[in-house]
PDB file of C-alpha atoms and ligand atoms in Angstrom:
ATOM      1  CA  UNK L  16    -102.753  58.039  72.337  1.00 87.00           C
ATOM      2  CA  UNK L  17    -103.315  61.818  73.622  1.00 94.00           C
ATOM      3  CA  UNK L  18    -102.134  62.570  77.068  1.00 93.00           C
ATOM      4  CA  UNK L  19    -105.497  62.843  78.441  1.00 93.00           C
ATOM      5  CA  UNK L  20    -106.578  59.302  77.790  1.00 95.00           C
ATOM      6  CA  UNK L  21    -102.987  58.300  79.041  1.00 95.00           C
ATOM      7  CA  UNK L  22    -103.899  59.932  82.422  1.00 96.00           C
ATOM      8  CA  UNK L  23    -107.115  58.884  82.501  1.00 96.00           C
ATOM      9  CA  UNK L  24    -106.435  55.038  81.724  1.00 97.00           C
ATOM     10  CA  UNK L  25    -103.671  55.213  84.254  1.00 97.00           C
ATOM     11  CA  UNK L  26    -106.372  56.783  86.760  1.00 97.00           C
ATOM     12  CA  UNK L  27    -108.407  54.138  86.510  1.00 97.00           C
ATOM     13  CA  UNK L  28    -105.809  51.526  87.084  1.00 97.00           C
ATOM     14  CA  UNK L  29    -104.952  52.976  90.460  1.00 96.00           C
ATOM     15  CA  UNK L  30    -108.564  53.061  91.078  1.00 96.00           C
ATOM     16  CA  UNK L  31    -108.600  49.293  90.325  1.00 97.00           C
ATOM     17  CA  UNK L  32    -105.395  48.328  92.113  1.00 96.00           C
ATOM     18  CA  UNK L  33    -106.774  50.402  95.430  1.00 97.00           C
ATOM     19  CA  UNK L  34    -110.057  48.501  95.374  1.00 97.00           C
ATOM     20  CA  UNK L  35    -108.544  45.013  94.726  1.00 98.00           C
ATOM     21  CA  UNK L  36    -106.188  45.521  97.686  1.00 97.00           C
ATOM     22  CA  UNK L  37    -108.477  47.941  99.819  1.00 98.00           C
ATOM     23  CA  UNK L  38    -105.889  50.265  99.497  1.00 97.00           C
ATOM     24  CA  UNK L  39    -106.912  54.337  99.704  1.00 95.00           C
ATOM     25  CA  UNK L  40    -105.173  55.792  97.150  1.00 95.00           C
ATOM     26  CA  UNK L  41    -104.435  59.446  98.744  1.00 97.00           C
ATOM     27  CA  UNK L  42    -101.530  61.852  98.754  1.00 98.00           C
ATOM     28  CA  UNK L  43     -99.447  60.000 100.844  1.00 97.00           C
ATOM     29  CA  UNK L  44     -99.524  56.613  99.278  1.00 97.00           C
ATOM     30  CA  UNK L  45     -99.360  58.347  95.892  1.00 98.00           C
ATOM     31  CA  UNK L  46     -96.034  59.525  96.982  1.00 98.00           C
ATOM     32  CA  UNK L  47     -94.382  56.801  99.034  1.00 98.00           C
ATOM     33  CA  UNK L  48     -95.720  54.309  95.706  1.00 98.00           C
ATOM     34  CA  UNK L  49     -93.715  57.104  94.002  1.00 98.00           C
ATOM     35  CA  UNK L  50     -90.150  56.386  95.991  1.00 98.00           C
ATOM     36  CA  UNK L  51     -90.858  52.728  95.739  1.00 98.00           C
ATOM     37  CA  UNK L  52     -91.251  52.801  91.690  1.00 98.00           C
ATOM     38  CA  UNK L  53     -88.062  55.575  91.397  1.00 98.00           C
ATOM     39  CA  UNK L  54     -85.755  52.647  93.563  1.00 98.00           C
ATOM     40  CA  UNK L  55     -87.795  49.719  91.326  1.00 98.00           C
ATOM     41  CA  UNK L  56     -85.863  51.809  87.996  1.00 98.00           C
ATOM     42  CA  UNK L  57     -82.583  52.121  89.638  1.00 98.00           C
ATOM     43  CA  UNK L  58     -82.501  48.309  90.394  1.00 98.00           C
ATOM     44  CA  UNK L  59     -83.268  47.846  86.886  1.00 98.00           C
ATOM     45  CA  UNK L  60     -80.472  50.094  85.702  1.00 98.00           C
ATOM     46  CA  UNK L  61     -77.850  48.091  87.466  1.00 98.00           C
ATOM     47  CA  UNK L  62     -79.153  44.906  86.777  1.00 98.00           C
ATOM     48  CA  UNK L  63     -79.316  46.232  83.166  1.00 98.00           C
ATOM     49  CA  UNK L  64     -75.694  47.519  83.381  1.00 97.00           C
ATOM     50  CA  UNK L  65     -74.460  44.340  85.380  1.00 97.00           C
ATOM     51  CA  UNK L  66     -74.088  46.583  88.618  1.00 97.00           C
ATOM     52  CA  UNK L  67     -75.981  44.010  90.743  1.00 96.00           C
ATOM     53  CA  UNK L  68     -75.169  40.609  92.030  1.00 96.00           C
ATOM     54  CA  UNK L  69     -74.137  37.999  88.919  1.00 95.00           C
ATOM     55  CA  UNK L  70     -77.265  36.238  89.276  1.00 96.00           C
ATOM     56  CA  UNK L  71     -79.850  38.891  88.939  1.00 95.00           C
ATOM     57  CA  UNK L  72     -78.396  39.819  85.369  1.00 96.00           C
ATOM     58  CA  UNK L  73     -80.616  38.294  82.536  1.00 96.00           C
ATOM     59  CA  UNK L  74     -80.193  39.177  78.508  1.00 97.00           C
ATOM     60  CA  UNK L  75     -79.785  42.774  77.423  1.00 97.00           C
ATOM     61  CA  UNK L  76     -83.795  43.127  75.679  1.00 97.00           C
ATOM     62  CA  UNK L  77     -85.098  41.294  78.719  1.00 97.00           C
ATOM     63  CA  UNK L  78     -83.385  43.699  81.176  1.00 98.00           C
ATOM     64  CA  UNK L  79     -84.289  46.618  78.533  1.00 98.00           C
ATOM     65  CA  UNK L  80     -87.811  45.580  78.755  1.00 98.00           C
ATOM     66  CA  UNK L  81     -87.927  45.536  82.395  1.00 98.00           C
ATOM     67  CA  UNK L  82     -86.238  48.988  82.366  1.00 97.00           C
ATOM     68  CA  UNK L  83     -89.441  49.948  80.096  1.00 98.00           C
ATOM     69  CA  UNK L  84     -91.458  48.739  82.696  1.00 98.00           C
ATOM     70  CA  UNK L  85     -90.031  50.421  85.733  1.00 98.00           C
ATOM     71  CA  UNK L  86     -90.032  53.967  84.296  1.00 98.00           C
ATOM     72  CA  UNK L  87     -93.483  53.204  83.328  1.00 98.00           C
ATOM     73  CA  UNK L  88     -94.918  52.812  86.272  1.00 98.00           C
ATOM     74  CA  UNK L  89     -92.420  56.199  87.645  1.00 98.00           C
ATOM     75  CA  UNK L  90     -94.270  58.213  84.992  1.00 98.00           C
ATOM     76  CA  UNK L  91     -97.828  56.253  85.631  1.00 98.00           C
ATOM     77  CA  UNK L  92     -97.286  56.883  89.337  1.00 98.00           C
ATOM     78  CA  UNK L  93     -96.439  60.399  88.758  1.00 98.00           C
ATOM     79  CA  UNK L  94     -99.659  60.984  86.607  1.00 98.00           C
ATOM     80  CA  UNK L  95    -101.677  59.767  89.747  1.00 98.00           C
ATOM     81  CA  UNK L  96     -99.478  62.137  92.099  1.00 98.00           C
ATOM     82  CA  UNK L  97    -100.324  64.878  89.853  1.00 98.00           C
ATOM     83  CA  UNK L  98    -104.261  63.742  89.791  1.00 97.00           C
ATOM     84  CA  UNK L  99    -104.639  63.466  93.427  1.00 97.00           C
ATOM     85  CA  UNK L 100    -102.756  66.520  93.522  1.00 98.00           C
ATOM     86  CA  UNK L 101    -104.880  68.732  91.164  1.00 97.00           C
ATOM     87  CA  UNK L 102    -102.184  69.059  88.927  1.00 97.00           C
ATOM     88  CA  UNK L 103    -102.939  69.974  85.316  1.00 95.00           C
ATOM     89  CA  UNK L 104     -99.801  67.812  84.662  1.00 95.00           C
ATOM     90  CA  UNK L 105     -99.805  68.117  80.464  1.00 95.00           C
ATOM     91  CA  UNK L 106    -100.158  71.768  81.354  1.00 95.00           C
ATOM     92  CA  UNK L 107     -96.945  71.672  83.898  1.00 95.00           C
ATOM     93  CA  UNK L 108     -95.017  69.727  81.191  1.00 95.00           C
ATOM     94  CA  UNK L 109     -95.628  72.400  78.463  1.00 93.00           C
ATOM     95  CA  UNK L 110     -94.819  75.450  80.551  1.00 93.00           C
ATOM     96  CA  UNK L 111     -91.615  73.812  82.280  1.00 94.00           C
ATOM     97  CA  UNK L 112     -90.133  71.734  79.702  1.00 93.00           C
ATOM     98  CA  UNK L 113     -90.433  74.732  77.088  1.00 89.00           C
ATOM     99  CA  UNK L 114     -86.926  74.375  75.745  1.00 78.00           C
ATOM    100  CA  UNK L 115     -84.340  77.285  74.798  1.00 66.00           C
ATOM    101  CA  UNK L 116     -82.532  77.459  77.866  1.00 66.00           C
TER     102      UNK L 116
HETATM  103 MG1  LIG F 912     -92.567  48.879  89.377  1.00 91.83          MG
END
């Protein structure tokens, strides 16, 4: 899949989501939802290194998966920061992420 239909199908899930739950999806939801989804990945690390209470853990590929899913929606929430932002955010990648340090 190329970036831009990555950005665009996550565009239109935040559209979605904001309609179902009459929820405007501006700057500053964008990046609150952005907070909330960065602390959603960090409780999946622990729970997928044991670091949380005994009865949260669950087996390794389930907590794996979930750990999929978390930085998922980091990245997915990012793309929508970046869209609401006017970010060409393929374009940011490539010129900041360039390598050779
Ligand atoms: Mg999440």
């Amino acid at each position: 899949m190329e970036f831009n239909d990555l950005q665009k199908r996550v565009i239109d899930t935040a559209t979605s989501y904001g309609k179902k739950y009459d929820i405007t999806m501006d700057e500053d939801f964008a990046l609150l939802k952005l907070y909330e989804e960065v602390g959603e990945f960090a409780q999946a690390v622990l729970i997928h290194r044991k670091k949380s209470r005994p009865e949260k853990h669950v087996a390794k590929d389930v907590s794996k998966m979930k750990l999929a899913d978390e930085l998922a929606d980091v990245v997915g929430i990012a793309i929508l920061n970046a869209h609401l932002l006017g970010i060409d955010l393929e374009e940011a990648i490539s010129n900041k992420w360039r390598g050779a340090y």
